Amino acid sequence: QQPVQSPQAVILREGEDAVINCSSSKALYSVHWYRQKHGEAPVFLMILLKGGEQKGHDKISASFNEKKQQSSLYLTASQLSYSGTYFCGTGTNQAGTALIFGKGTTLSVSS
Amino acid sequence: NAGVTQTPKFQVLKTGQSMTLQCAQDMNHNSMYWYRQDPGMGLRLIYYSASEGTTDKGEVPNGYNVSRLNKREFSLRLESAAPSQTSVYFCASSKYSGPYEQYFGPGTRLTVT
């Protein structure tokens, strides 16, 4: 089943903060975050692994609660360039051969 | 270094026609994927190939077939297109299957009338 993302949409002014959540009904091994700008391909942000390891961009912050099968992406001091749709993808085993993506959260940042 | 390339960028088909979407990567990745993206539905996995010589179904495989031609290339075929297959198709690749960054191609916008 697709993970559930919340909220569906966020509107911010530059400098404001936002949190995007991703929740799964299955036990997770990994959570992946991607950002997609309108008309473009998704771009990798980070991966969070069971056990605490994280791989990704230094300026992006996220958490992974393994017990609750939840992850949150923290966007602080937002910039115009943060606008886009954010997707979480969840992997349920170490091979993780089949990521299941959520429906996305659309973030709009204005000046 | 082009990354992941897809052809064509746009395509219009009539119901019942067939076509093949091509995908190639030049990063020496082992794993490749095909997704479709529909408004409000996110990215849904159609098929993937964890390594050269293997393919597996994803969430929405009906109406599609794939071929991992070699390590670089992974094609998606629609044998008899239906309006429900109107979508944007993305190919992606990663070093290995599992918790590795996926690199996406620019997408193919397909319309079936």
mmCIF file of C-alpha atoms in Angstrom:
data_model
loop_
_atom_site.group_PDB
_atom_site.id
_atom_site.type_symbol
_atom_site.label_atom_id
_atom_site.label_comp_id
_atom_site.label_asym_id
_atom_site.label_seq_id
_atom_site.Cartn_x
_atom_site.Cartn_y
_atom_site.Cartn_z
ATOM 1 C CA GLN A 1 0.000 0.000 0.000
ATOM 2 C CA GLN A 2 1.077 3.546 -0.667
ATOM 3 C CA PRO A 3 2.463 5.433 2.312
ATOM 4 C CA VAL A 4 0.303 8.345 3.409
ATOM 5 C CA GLN A 5 1.763 11.818 3.208
ATOM 6 C CA SER A 6 0.504 14.831 5.119
ATOM 7 C CA PRO A 7 -0.309 17.562 4.574
ATOM 8 C CA GLN A 8 -1.324 17.382 0.909
ATOM 9 C CA ALA A 9 -0.275 20.981 0.345
ATOM 10 C CA VAL A 10 1.597 23.710 2.196
ATOM 11 C CA ILE A 11 1.850 27.417 1.433
ATOM 12 C CA LEU A 12 4.719 29.333 2.986
ATOM 13 C CA ARG A 13 6.442 32.671 2.841
ATOM 14 C CA GLU A 14 10.195 32.765 2.515
ATOM 15 C CA GLY A 15 11.880 32.086 5.819
ATOM 16 C CA GLU A 16 9.035 30.041 7.297
ATOM 17 C CA ASP A 17 9.352 26.403 8.326
ATOM 18 C CA ALA A 18 7.407 23.323 7.283
ATOM 19 C CA VAL A 19 7.197 19.655 8.220
ATOM 20 C CA ILE A 20 6.089 16.964 5.801
ATOM 21 C CA ASN A 21 5.084 13.599 7.185
ATOM 22 C CA CYS A 22 5.100 10.113 5.710
ATOM 23 C CA SER A 23 3.366 7.193 7.363
ATOM 24 C CA SER A 24 3.185 3.514 6.432
ATOM 25 C CA SER A 25 1.100 0.611 7.673
ATOM 26 C CA LYS A 26 4.013 -1.777 7.067
ATOM 27 C CA ALA A 27 7.282 -2.261 8.899
ATOM 28 C CA LEU A 28 9.891 -0.206 7.080
ATOM 29 C CA TYR A 29 13.553 -0.681 6.365
ATOM 30 C CA SER A 30 14.114 2.585 4.560
ATOM 31 C CA VAL A 31 12.417 5.868 3.725
ATOM 32 C CA HIS A 32 13.465 7.883 0.682
ATOM 33 C CA TRP A 33 12.643 11.543 0.015
ATOM 34 C CA TYR A 34 12.513 13.166 -3.429
ATOM 35 C CA ARG A 35 11.523 16.607 -4.680
ATOM 36 C CA GLN A 36 9.964 17.269 -8.066
ATOM 37 C CA LYS A 37 9.594 20.688 -9.639
ATOM 38 C CA HIS A 38 6.804 21.253 -12.125
ATOM 39 C CA GLY A 39 7.527 19.601 -15.472
ATOM 40 C CA GLU A 40 10.775 18.056 -14.259
ATOM 41 C CA ALA A 41 11.954 14.688 -13.009
ATOM 42 C CA PRO A 42 12.088 13.841 -9.302
ATOM 43 C CA VAL A 43 15.417 14.561 -7.630
ATOM 44 C CA PHE A 44 16.851 12.681 -4.679
ATOM 45 C CA LEU A 45 16.988 14.407 -1.291
ATOM 46 C CA MET A 46 17.834 11.720 1.232
ATOM 47 C CA ILE A 47 17.481 8.161 2.481
ATOM 48 C CA LEU A 48 16.865 7.182 6.090
ATOM 49 C CA LEU A 49 17.599 3.629 7.130
ATOM 50 C CA LYS A 50 16.481 1.426 9.953
ATOM 51 C CA GLY A 51 19.119 1.700 12.613
ATOM 52 C CA GLY A 52 19.666 5.409 12.171
ATOM 53 C CA GLU A 53 21.895 5.779 9.130
ATOM 54 C CA GLN A 54 21.094 8.644 6.788
ATOM 55 C CA LYS A 55 22.409 9.414 3.313
ATOM 56 C CA GLY A 56 21.692 12.630 1.511
ATOM 57 C CA HIS A 57 22.072 16.357 1.316
ATOM 58 C CA ASP A 58 23.537 18.115 4.342
ATOM 59 C CA LYS A 59 21.023 20.939 4.212
ATOM 60 C CA ILE A 60 18.017 18.638 4.434
ATOM 61 C CA SER A 61 16.842 17.356 7.781
ATOM 62 C CA ALA A 62 14.600 14.371 8.383
ATOM 63 C CA SER A 63 13.704 11.795 10.981
ATOM 64 C CA PHE A 64 12.633 8.154 10.890
ATOM 65 C CA ASN A 65 10.615 6.573 13.681
ATOM 66 C CA GLU A 66 10.959 2.853 13.025
ATOM 67 C CA LYS A 67 8.475 1.805 15.689
ATOM 68 C CA LYS A 68 5.722 4.029 14.301
ATOM 69 C CA GLN A 69 6.696 3.477 10.642
ATOM 70 C CA GLN A 70 6.817 7.221 10.185
ATOM 71 C CA SER A 71 9.222 9.733 8.720
ATOM 72 C CA SER A 72 9.217 13.508 8.734
ATOM 73 C CA LEU A 73 11.021 15.948 6.457
ATOM 74 C CA TYR A 74 11.936 19.293 8.018
ATOM 75 C CA LEU A 75 12.240 22.331 5.774
ATOM 76 C CA THR A 76 13.555 25.264 7.761
ATOM 77 C CA ALA A 77 14.013 28.881 6.705
ATOM 78 C CA SER A 78 12.344 28.059 3.404
ATOM 79 C CA GLN A 79 13.573 29.573 0.156
ATOM 80 C CA LEU A 80 11.771 30.076 -3.137
ATOM 81 C CA SER A 81 13.778 27.161 -4.541
ATOM 82 C CA TYR A 82 12.123 24.796 -2.045
ATOM 83 C CA SER A 83 8.848 24.977 -3.998
ATOM 84 C CA GLY A 84 7.792 21.716 -5.594
ATOM 85 C CA THR A 85 6.187 18.398 -4.785
ATOM 86 C CA TYR A 86 7.831 16.198 -2.180
ATOM 87 C CA PHE A 87 7.484 12.436 -2.359
ATOM 88 C CA CYS A 88 8.389 9.829 0.185
ATOM 89 C CA GLY A 89 9.164 6.310 -0.944
ATOM 90 C CA THR A 90 9.212 3.399 1.445
ATOM 91 C CA GLY A 91 11.185 0.172 1.332
ATOM 92 C CA THR A 92 10.053 -2.764 3.424
ATOM 93 C CA ASN A 93 13.067 -5.028 3.274
ATOM 94 C CA GLN A 94 16.777 -4.649 3.028
ATOM 95 C CA ALA A 95 16.847 -5.416 -0.689
ATOM 96 C CA GLY A 96 14.258 -2.673 -1.087
ATOM 97 C CA THR A 97 13.697 -3.622 -4.639
ATOM 98 C CA ALA A 98 10.265 -2.108 -4.807
ATOM 99 C CA LEU A 99 9.948 1.394 -3.428
ATOM 100 C CA ILE A 100 6.367 2.457 -2.931
ATOM 101 C CA PHE A 101 5.877 6.202 -3.261
ATOM 102 C CA GLY A 102 3.266 8.354 -1.564
ATOM 103 C CA LYS A 103 0.999 10.734 -3.457
ATOM 104 C CA GLY A 104 3.147 13.717 -2.666
ATOM 105 C CA THR A 105 2.992 16.998 -0.755
ATOM 106 C CA THR A 106 2.988 20.210 -2.747
ATOM 107 C CA LEU A 107 4.980 23.052 -1.200
ATOM 108 C CA SER A 108 4.609 26.608 -2.469
ATOM 109 C CA VAL A 109 6.986 29.258 -1.179
ATOM 110 C CA SER A 110 6.350 32.898 -1.998
ATOM 111 C CA SER A 111 8.352 36.047 -1.358
ATOM 112 C CA ASN B 1 27.776 12.012 -18.782
ATOM 113 C CA ALA B 2 24.090 12.159 -19.780
ATOM 114 C CA GLY B 3 22.690 10.224 -16.788
ATOM 115 C CA VAL B 4 19.349 8.656 -17.661
ATOM 116 C CA THR B 5 17.912 9.356 -21.102
ATOM 117 C CA GLN B 6 14.438 8.531 -22.379
ATOM 118 C CA THR B 7 12.924 8.547 -25.837
ATOM 119 C CA PRO B 8 10.582 9.822 -27.047
ATOM 120 C CA LYS B 9 9.747 12.911 -24.971
ATOM 121 C CA PHE B 10 6.173 13.066 -26.239
ATOM 122 C CA GLN B 11 3.939 10.565 -27.973
ATOM 123 C CA VAL B 12 0.316 10.422 -29.052
ATOM 124 C CA LEU B 13 -1.184 6.997 -29.768
ATOM 125 C CA LYS B 14 -4.571 5.785 -30.827
ATOM 126 C CA THR B 15 -6.300 3.102 -28.809
ATOM 127 C CA GLY B 16 -4.967 -0.311 -29.788
ATOM 128 C CA GLN B 17 -1.636 0.895 -31.148
ATOM 129 C CA SER B 18 1.613 -0.389 -29.734
ATOM 130 C CA MET B 19 4.835 1.368 -28.890
ATOM 131 C CA THR B 20 8.089 0.976 -26.988
ATOM 132 C CA LEU B 21 9.549 3.537 -24.615
ATOM 133 C CA GLN B 22 13.324 3.477 -24.511
ATOM 134 C CA CYS B 23 15.533 4.172 -21.516
ATOM 135 C CA ALA B 24 19.318 4.166 -21.212
ATOM 136 C CA GLN B 25 21.752 5.056 -18.438
ATOM 137 C CA ASP B 26 25.469 5.682 -18.588
ATOM 138 C CA MET B 27 26.273 5.431 -14.866
ATOM 139 C CA ASN B 28 27.018 1.696 -14.845
ATOM 140 C CA HIS B 29 24.028 1.117 -12.577
ATOM 141 C CA ASN B 30 22.763 -2.365 -11.942
ATOM 142 C CA SER B 31 19.108 -1.580 -11.246
ATOM 143 C CA MET B 32 16.549 0.126 -13.433
ATOM 144 C CA TYR B 33 12.885 1.031 -12.963
ATOM 145 C CA TRP B 34 9.805 2.201 -14.856
ATOM 146 C CA TYR B 35 7.241 4.425 -13.129
ATOM 147 C CA ARG B 36 4.090 6.141 -14.248
ATOM 148 C CA GLN B 37 2.884 9.413 -12.787
ATOM 149 C CA ASP B 38 -0.737 10.495 -12.890
ATOM 150 C CA PRO B 39 -2.158 13.663 -11.290
ATOM 151 C CA GLY B 40 -2.694 13.151 -7.584
ATOM 152 C CA MET B 41 -1.400 9.566 -7.643
ATOM 153 C CA GLY B 42 2.306 10.011 -7.061
ATOM 154 C CA LEU B 43 4.845 7.698 -8.697
ATOM 155 C CA ARG B 44 3.694 4.136 -9.232
ATOM 156 C CA LEU B 45 6.150 1.383 -10.086
ATOM 157 C CA ILE B 46 5.319 -0.572 -13.237
ATOM 158 C CA TYR B 47 8.294 -2.935 -13.550
ATOM 159 C CA TYR B 48 11.856 -3.020 -12.345
ATOM 160 C CA SER B 49 15.069 -4.842 -13.074
ATOM 161 C CA ALA B 50 17.252 -5.406 -10.036
ATOM 162 C CA SER B 51 20.122 -6.562 -12.212
ATOM 163 C CA GLU B 52 20.846 -7.402 -15.825
ATOM 164 C CA GLY B 53 18.864 -10.476 -16.777
ATOM 165 C CA THR B 54 16.091 -10.068 -14.201
ATOM 166 C CA THR B 55 12.768 -8.226 -14.268
ATOM 167 C CA ASP B 56 9.935 -8.088 -11.753
ATOM 168 C CA LYS B 57 6.441 -6.642 -11.594
ATOM 169 C CA GLY B 58 5.698 -3.544 -9.594
ATOM 170 C CA GLU B 59 2.401 -2.119 -8.419
ATOM 171 C CA VAL B 60 0.746 -1.571 -11.807
ATOM 172 C CA PRO B 61 2.170 -4.007 -14.402
ATOM 173 C CA ASN B 62 -1.013 -4.844 -16.338
ATOM 174 C CA GLY B 63 -0.862 -3.808 -19.979
ATOM 175 C CA TYR B 64 2.924 -3.454 -20.043
ATOM 176 C CA ASN B 65 5.967 -5.563 -20.810
ATOM 177 C CA VAL B 66 9.631 -4.803 -20.276
ATOM 178 C CA SER B 67 12.973 -5.896 -21.629
ATOM 179 C CA ARG B 68 16.360 -5.409 -19.984
ATOM 180 C CA LEU B 69 18.307 -5.356 -23.202
ATOM 181 C CA ASN B 70 21.702 -5.037 -21.515
ATOM 182 C CA LYS B 71 23.104 -3.328 -18.456
ATOM 183 C CA ARG B 72 22.510 0.137 -19.947
ATOM 184 C CA GLU B 73 19.076 -0.212 -21.506
ATOM 185 C CA PHE B 74 15.600 -0.996 -20.176
ATOM 186 C CA SER B 75 12.581 -0.677 -22.450
ATOM 187 C CA LEU B 76 8.848 -0.538 -21.699
ATOM 188 C CA ARG B 77 6.350 -1.814 -24.242
ATOM 189 C CA LEU B 78 2.655 -1.113 -24.537
ATOM 190 C CA GLU B 79 1.205 -3.875 -26.711
ATOM 191 C CA SER B 80 -2.283 -2.432 -27.153
ATOM 192 C CA ALA B 81 -2.545 1.084 -25.774
ATOM 193 C CA ALA B 82 -5.633 2.151 -23.831
ATOM 194 C CA PRO B 83 -6.747 5.650 -22.744
ATOM 195 C CA SER B 84 -6.081 4.587 -19.129
ATOM 196 C CA GLN B 85 -2.390 4.444 -20.027
ATOM 197 C CA THR B 86 -2.272 8.165 -20.698
ATOM 198 C CA SER B 87 0.388 9.292 -18.251
ATOM 199 C CA VAL B 88 3.909 10.574 -17.778
ATOM 200 C CA TYR B 89 6.402 7.715 -17.723
ATOM 201 C CA PHE B 90 9.682 7.973 -15.860
ATOM 202 C CA CYS B 91 12.635 5.644 -16.072
ATOM 203 C CA ALA B 92 15.092 5.560 -13.177
ATOM 204 C CA SER B 93 18.271 3.755 -12.252
ATOM 205 C CA SER B 94 20.299 3.100 -9.111
ATOM 206 C CA LYS B 95 23.649 1.553 -8.306
ATOM 207 C CA TYR B 96 21.928 -1.433 -6.731
ATOM 208 C CA SER B 97 18.375 -2.236 -5.765
ATOM 209 C CA GLY B 98 17.642 -1.311 -2.183
ATOM 210 C CA PRO B 99 18.478 1.813 -0.202
ATOM 211 C CA TYR B 100 20.307 3.644 -2.966
ATOM 212 C CA GLU B 101 19.625 6.945 -4.636
ATOM 213 C CA GLN B 102 17.523 6.649 -7.752
ATOM 214 C CA TYR B 103 18.315 8.858 -10.727
ATOM 215 C CA PHE B 104 15.348 9.717 -12.916
ATOM 216 C CA GLY B 105 15.156 10.411 -16.620
ATOM 217 C CA PRO B 106 13.292 13.455 -17.996
ATOM 218 C CA GLY B 107 10.091 11.512 -18.650
ATOM 219 C CA THR B 108 7.871 10.643 -21.612
ATOM 220 C CA ARG B 109 4.448 12.236 -21.854
ATOM 221 C CA LEU B 110 2.109 9.727 -23.485
ATOM 222 C CA THR B 111 -1.428 10.456 -24.616
ATOM 223 C CA VAL B 112 -3.710 7.672 -25.806
ATOM 224 C CA THR B 113 -6.818 8.824 -27.661
#
